[in-house]
Amino acid sequence: MITLLLAVDLALALPLAALVLVQRRILMERFAWLWILPSFVLLAKSDFSPAILGLTGLGLYVSIRTSRLTLITKNLLQESALAREEWEHMKGEFRS
């Protein structure tokens, strides 16, 4: 009985946690479905084991880290493009 309640609680908490993390811009929207879809599977199966909890935690951690690294990479590429444009502009002024 406790296992069933724990599975249902986890299945209901996953989509809510994903939505909150997306709203706070910690988790990218493209990874949110990875947490909403398994919640339906957990509800349908109503099975729970410590391995599922461990894999869920690991998967959520990897998704959050991937989201953060994607944002950092995007920002670095934008800064690099701006620096290159400024360099080209300065190089053109020096030649004139």
Short mmCIF file of N, CA and C in Angstrom, two decimals:
data_model
loop_
_atom_site.label_atom_id
_atom_site.label_comp_id
_atom_site.label_asym_id
_atom_site.label_seq_id
_atom_site.Cartn_x
_atom_site.Cartn_y
_atom_site.Cartn_z
N MET A 1 0.81 -1.19 0.00
CA MET A 1 0.00 0.00 0.00
C MET A 1 0.86 1.26 0.00
N ILE A 2 1.91 1.26 0.84
CA ILE A 2 2.81 2.42 0.90
C ILE A 2 3.54 2.59 -0.43
N THR A 3 3.91 1.47 -1.03
CA THR A 3 4.60 1.53 -2.32
C THR A 3 3.70 2.16 -3.38
N LEU A 4 2.44 1.81 -3.38
CA LEU A 4 1.50 2.38 -4.33
C LEU A 4 1.33 3.88 -4.11
N LEU A 5 1.20 4.29 -2.87
CA LEU A 5 1.06 5.71 -2.57
C LEU A 5 2.32 6.49 -2.96
N LEU A 6 3.47 5.90 -2.73
CA LEU A 6 4.73 6.54 -3.10
C LEU A 6 4.84 6.68 -4.62
N ALA A 7 4.43 5.66 -5.35
CA ALA A 7 4.46 5.71 -6.81
C ALA A 7 3.51 6.79 -7.34
N VAL A 8 2.33 6.87 -6.78
CA VAL A 8 1.37 7.88 -7.21
C VAL A 8 1.87 9.28 -6.87
N ASP A 9 2.44 9.46 -5.67
CA ASP A 9 3.00 10.76 -5.30
C ASP A 9 4.12 11.18 -6.25
N LEU A 10 5.01 10.25 -6.56
CA LEU A 10 6.11 10.54 -7.48
C LEU A 10 5.58 10.86 -8.87
N ALA A 11 4.58 10.11 -9.30
CA ALA A 11 4.01 10.34 -10.63
C ALA A 11 3.32 11.70 -10.71
N LEU A 12 2.74 12.16 -9.63
CA LEU A 12 2.12 13.48 -9.63
C LEU A 12 3.14 14.61 -9.44
N ALA A 13 4.23 14.32 -8.73
CA ALA A 13 5.24 15.34 -8.45
C ALA A 13 6.13 15.62 -9.66
N LEU A 14 6.37 14.62 -10.50
CA LEU A 14 7.28 14.80 -11.65
C LEU A 14 6.82 15.90 -12.60
N PRO A 15 5.59 15.88 -13.08
CA PRO A 15 5.20 16.95 -14.01
C PRO A 15 5.16 18.32 -13.34
N LEU A 16 4.77 18.36 -12.08
CA LEU A 16 4.74 19.64 -11.37
C LEU A 16 6.15 20.18 -11.19
N ALA A 17 7.09 19.32 -10.83
CA ALA A 17 8.48 19.75 -10.67
C ALA A 17 9.04 20.22 -12.01
N ALA A 18 8.72 19.51 -13.09
CA ALA A 18 9.21 19.91 -14.41
C ALA A 18 8.67 21.28 -14.80
N LEU A 19 7.41 21.51 -14.55
CA LEU A 19 6.81 22.81 -14.89
C LEU A 19 7.42 23.95 -14.07
N VAL A 20 7.65 23.71 -12.80
CA VAL A 20 8.27 24.74 -11.95
C VAL A 20 9.69 25.02 -12.41
N LEU A 21 10.44 23.98 -12.73
CA LEU A 21 11.82 24.18 -13.20
C LEU A 21 11.87 24.90 -14.54
N VAL A 22 10.91 24.62 -15.41
CA VAL A 22 10.85 25.34 -16.69
C VAL A 22 10.50 26.80 -16.44
N GLN A 23 9.55 27.04 -15.55
CA GLN A 23 9.14 28.41 -15.25
C GLN A 23 10.30 29.22 -14.67
N ARG A 24 11.12 28.60 -13.87
CA ARG A 24 12.28 29.29 -13.28
C ARG A 24 13.49 29.29 -14.21
N ARG A 25 13.33 28.76 -15.39
CA ARG A 25 14.38 28.70 -16.41
C ARG A 25 15.59 27.88 -15.95
N ILE A 26 15.33 26.87 -15.15
CA ILE A 26 16.38 25.96 -14.72
C ILE A 26 16.42 24.76 -15.66
N LEU A 27 15.26 24.37 -16.14
CA LEU A 27 15.12 23.25 -17.06
C LEU A 27 14.55 23.77 -18.37
N MET A 28 15.16 23.36 -19.48
CA MET A 28 14.67 23.81 -20.78
C MET A 28 13.38 23.07 -21.13
N GLU A 29 12.54 23.74 -21.92
CA GLU A 29 11.26 23.14 -22.28
C GLU A 29 11.43 21.82 -23.02
N ARG A 30 12.49 21.73 -23.82
CA ARG A 30 12.68 20.50 -24.60
C ARG A 30 12.93 19.28 -23.73
N PHE A 31 13.37 19.49 -22.47
CA PHE A 31 13.59 18.36 -21.57
C PHE A 31 12.40 18.09 -20.65
N ALA A 32 11.44 18.99 -20.62
CA ALA A 32 10.30 18.84 -19.71
C ALA A 32 9.47 17.60 -20.04
N TRP A 33 9.33 17.29 -21.32
CA TRP A 33 8.52 16.11 -21.69
C TRP A 33 9.16 14.83 -21.17
N LEU A 34 10.48 14.85 -20.94
CA LEU A 34 11.14 13.66 -20.38
C LEU A 34 10.69 13.37 -18.96
N TRP A 35 10.07 14.35 -18.31
CA TRP A 35 9.60 14.16 -16.95
C TRP A 35 8.09 14.06 -16.87
N ILE A 36 7.42 14.57 -17.86
CA ILE A 36 5.95 14.47 -17.88
C ILE A 36 5.53 13.09 -18.39
N LEU A 37 6.17 12.60 -19.43
CA LEU A 37 5.83 11.29 -19.99
C LEU A 37 6.03 10.15 -18.99
N PRO A 38 7.18 10.07 -18.30
CA PRO A 38 7.33 8.97 -17.33
C PRO A 38 6.32 9.00 -16.19
N SER A 39 5.79 10.18 -15.89
CA SER A 39 4.80 10.23 -14.82
C SER A 39 3.54 9.45 -15.20
N PHE A 40 3.17 9.52 -16.47
CA PHE A 40 2.01 8.74 -16.93
C PHE A 40 2.31 7.25 -16.88
N VAL A 41 3.54 6.88 -17.19
CA VAL A 41 3.94 5.48 -17.13
C VAL A 41 3.88 4.99 -15.68
N LEU A 42 4.39 5.81 -14.76
CA LEU A 42 4.33 5.42 -13.34
C LEU A 42 2.89 5.29 -12.85
N LEU A 43 2.04 6.21 -13.28
CA LEU A 43 0.64 6.11 -12.88
C LEU A 43 -0.02 4.86 -13.44
N ALA A 44 0.27 4.55 -14.69
CA ALA A 44 -0.33 3.38 -15.31
C ALA A 44 0.19 2.08 -14.69
N LYS A 45 1.48 2.05 -14.41
CA LYS A 45 2.08 0.85 -13.88
C LYS A 45 1.88 0.73 -12.37
N SER A 46 1.83 1.86 -11.69
CA SER A 46 1.68 1.91 -10.23
C SER A 46 2.67 1.00 -9.52
N ASP A 47 3.88 1.03 -10.02
CA ASP A 47 4.95 0.24 -9.43
C ASP A 47 6.07 1.18 -9.02
N PHE A 48 6.73 0.86 -7.97
CA PHE A 48 7.79 1.73 -7.48
C PHE A 48 8.90 0.88 -6.89
N SER A 49 10.11 1.28 -7.18
CA SER A 49 11.26 0.63 -6.55
C SER A 49 12.32 1.70 -6.32
N PRO A 50 13.25 1.43 -5.42
CA PRO A 50 14.32 2.40 -5.19
C PRO A 50 15.14 2.68 -6.45
N ALA A 51 15.24 1.71 -7.34
CA ALA A 51 15.97 1.92 -8.59
C ALA A 51 15.30 2.99 -9.44
N ILE A 52 13.98 3.00 -9.47
CA ILE A 52 13.26 4.01 -10.24
C ILE A 52 13.53 5.39 -9.66
N LEU A 53 13.53 5.50 -8.34
CA LEU A 53 13.81 6.78 -7.70
C LEU A 53 15.23 7.24 -8.01
N GLY A 54 16.18 6.34 -7.95
CA GLY A 54 17.57 6.69 -8.26
C GLY A 54 17.75 7.13 -9.70
N LEU A 55 17.15 6.39 -10.62
CA LEU A 55 17.25 6.76 -12.04
C LEU A 55 16.53 8.07 -12.33
N THR A 56 15.43 8.29 -11.67
CA THR A 56 14.70 9.54 -11.84
C THR A 56 15.54 10.73 -11.37
N GLY A 57 16.15 10.59 -10.21
CA GLY A 57 17.00 11.65 -9.69
C GLY A 57 18.20 11.92 -10.59
N LEU A 58 18.82 10.85 -11.06
CA LEU A 58 19.96 11.00 -11.95
C LEU A 58 19.55 11.65 -13.27
N GLY A 59 18.44 11.23 -13.82
CA GLY A 59 17.96 11.81 -15.07
C GLY A 59 17.60 13.27 -14.93
N LEU A 60 16.99 13.64 -13.82
CA LEU A 60 16.65 15.04 -13.59
C LEU A 60 17.91 15.88 -13.45
N TYR A 61 18.90 15.36 -12.75
CA TYR A 61 20.17 16.07 -12.59
C TYR A 61 20.84 16.28 -13.95
N VAL A 62 20.88 15.25 -14.77
CA VAL A 62 21.50 15.36 -16.10
C VAL A 62 20.74 16.37 -16.97
N SER A 63 19.43 16.36 -16.90
CA SER A 63 18.62 17.31 -17.69
C SER A 63 18.88 18.74 -17.27
N ILE A 64 18.96 18.97 -15.97
CA ILE A 64 19.22 20.32 -15.47
C ILE A 64 20.62 20.78 -15.87
N ARG A 65 21.61 19.92 -15.73
CA ARG A 65 22.98 20.28 -16.10
C ARG A 65 23.08 20.54 -17.61
N THR A 66 22.43 19.72 -18.41
CA THR A 66 22.44 19.91 -19.85
C THR A 66 21.78 21.24 -20.22
N SER A 67 20.69 21.57 -19.57
CA SER A 67 20.03 22.85 -19.82
C SER A 67 20.96 24.01 -19.49
N ARG A 68 21.63 23.92 -18.37
CA ARG A 68 22.54 24.99 -17.94
C ARG A 68 23.72 25.13 -18.90
N LEU A 69 24.30 24.00 -19.30
CA LEU A 69 25.44 24.05 -20.22
C LEU A 69 25.03 24.56 -21.60
N THR A 70 23.82 24.25 -22.03
CA THR A 70 23.33 24.77 -23.31
C THR A 70 23.20 26.28 -23.24
N LEU A 71 22.69 26.80 -22.15
CA LEU A 71 22.56 28.24 -21.98
C LEU A 71 23.94 28.92 -21.95
N ILE A 72 24.88 28.33 -21.23
CA ILE A 72 26.24 28.89 -21.17
C ILE A 72 26.87 28.90 -22.55
N THR A 73 26.72 27.81 -23.31
CA THR A 73 27.29 27.73 -24.66
C THR A 73 26.67 28.78 -25.57
N LYS A 74 25.37 28.95 -25.49
CA LYS A 74 24.70 29.96 -26.32
C LYS A 74 25.22 31.36 -25.99
N ASN A 75 25.34 31.67 -24.71
CA ASN A 75 25.84 32.98 -24.30
C ASN A 75 27.28 33.20 -24.76
N LEU A 76 28.13 32.19 -24.65
CA LEU A 76 29.51 32.32 -25.10
C LEU A 76 29.60 32.53 -26.61
N LEU A 77 28.78 31.83 -27.36
CA LEU A 77 28.77 32.02 -28.81
C LEU A 77 28.31 33.42 -29.19
N GLN A 78 27.32 33.94 -28.49
CA GLN A 78 26.86 35.30 -28.77
C GLN A 78 27.94 36.32 -28.43
N GLU A 79 28.60 36.16 -27.29
CA GLU A 79 29.67 37.08 -26.91
C GLU A 79 30.83 37.01 -27.90
N SER A 80 31.14 35.81 -28.36
CA SER A 80 32.21 35.63 -29.34
C SER A 80 31.87 36.33 -30.65
N ALA A 81 30.63 36.21 -31.09
CA ALA A 81 30.22 36.86 -32.33
C ALA A 81 30.29 38.38 -32.20
N LEU A 82 29.87 38.90 -31.06
CA LEU A 82 29.95 40.35 -30.84
C LEU A 82 31.41 40.82 -30.79
N ALA A 83 32.27 40.06 -30.14
CA ALA A 83 33.68 40.42 -30.07
C ALA A 83 34.32 40.39 -31.45
N ARG A 84 33.98 39.40 -32.25
CA ARG A 84 34.52 39.30 -33.60
C ARG A 84 34.06 40.48 -34.46
N GLU A 85 32.79 40.83 -34.34
CA GLU A 85 32.27 41.97 -35.09
C GLU A 85 32.98 43.26 -34.68
N GLU A 86 33.17 43.44 -33.38
CA GLU A 86 33.87 44.63 -32.90
C GLU A 86 35.32 44.63 -33.39
N TRP A 87 35.96 43.48 -33.40
CA TRP A 87 37.33 43.37 -33.88
C TRP A 87 37.41 43.73 -35.36
N GLU A 88 36.49 43.20 -36.15
CA GLU A 88 36.49 43.52 -37.58
C GLU A 88 36.26 45.01 -37.81
N HIS A 89 35.39 45.61 -37.02
CA HIS A 89 35.12 47.04 -37.14
C HIS A 89 36.37 47.86 -36.79
N MET A 90 37.04 47.46 -35.70
CA MET A 90 38.24 48.18 -35.29
C MET A 90 39.38 47.99 -36.31
N LYS A 91 39.47 46.80 -36.86
CA LYS A 91 40.49 46.52 -37.87
C LYS A 91 40.25 47.37 -39.11
N GLY A 92 38.98 47.56 -39.50
CA GLY A 92 38.63 48.38 -40.64
C GLY A 92 38.95 49.84 -40.41
N GLU A 93 38.72 50.32 -39.19
CA GLU A 93 39.04 51.72 -38.88
C GLU A 93 40.57 51.94 -38.89
N PHE A 94 41.33 50.97 -38.45
CA PHE A 94 42.78 51.11 -38.41
C PHE A 94 43.35 51.20 -39.82
N ARG A 95 42.79 50.45 -40.76
CA ARG A 95 43.27 50.45 -42.14
C ARG A 95 42.92 51.74 -42.87
N SER A 96 41.86 52.39 -42.45
CA SER A 96 41.43 53.62 -43.14
C SER A 96 42.29 54.80 -42.87
#
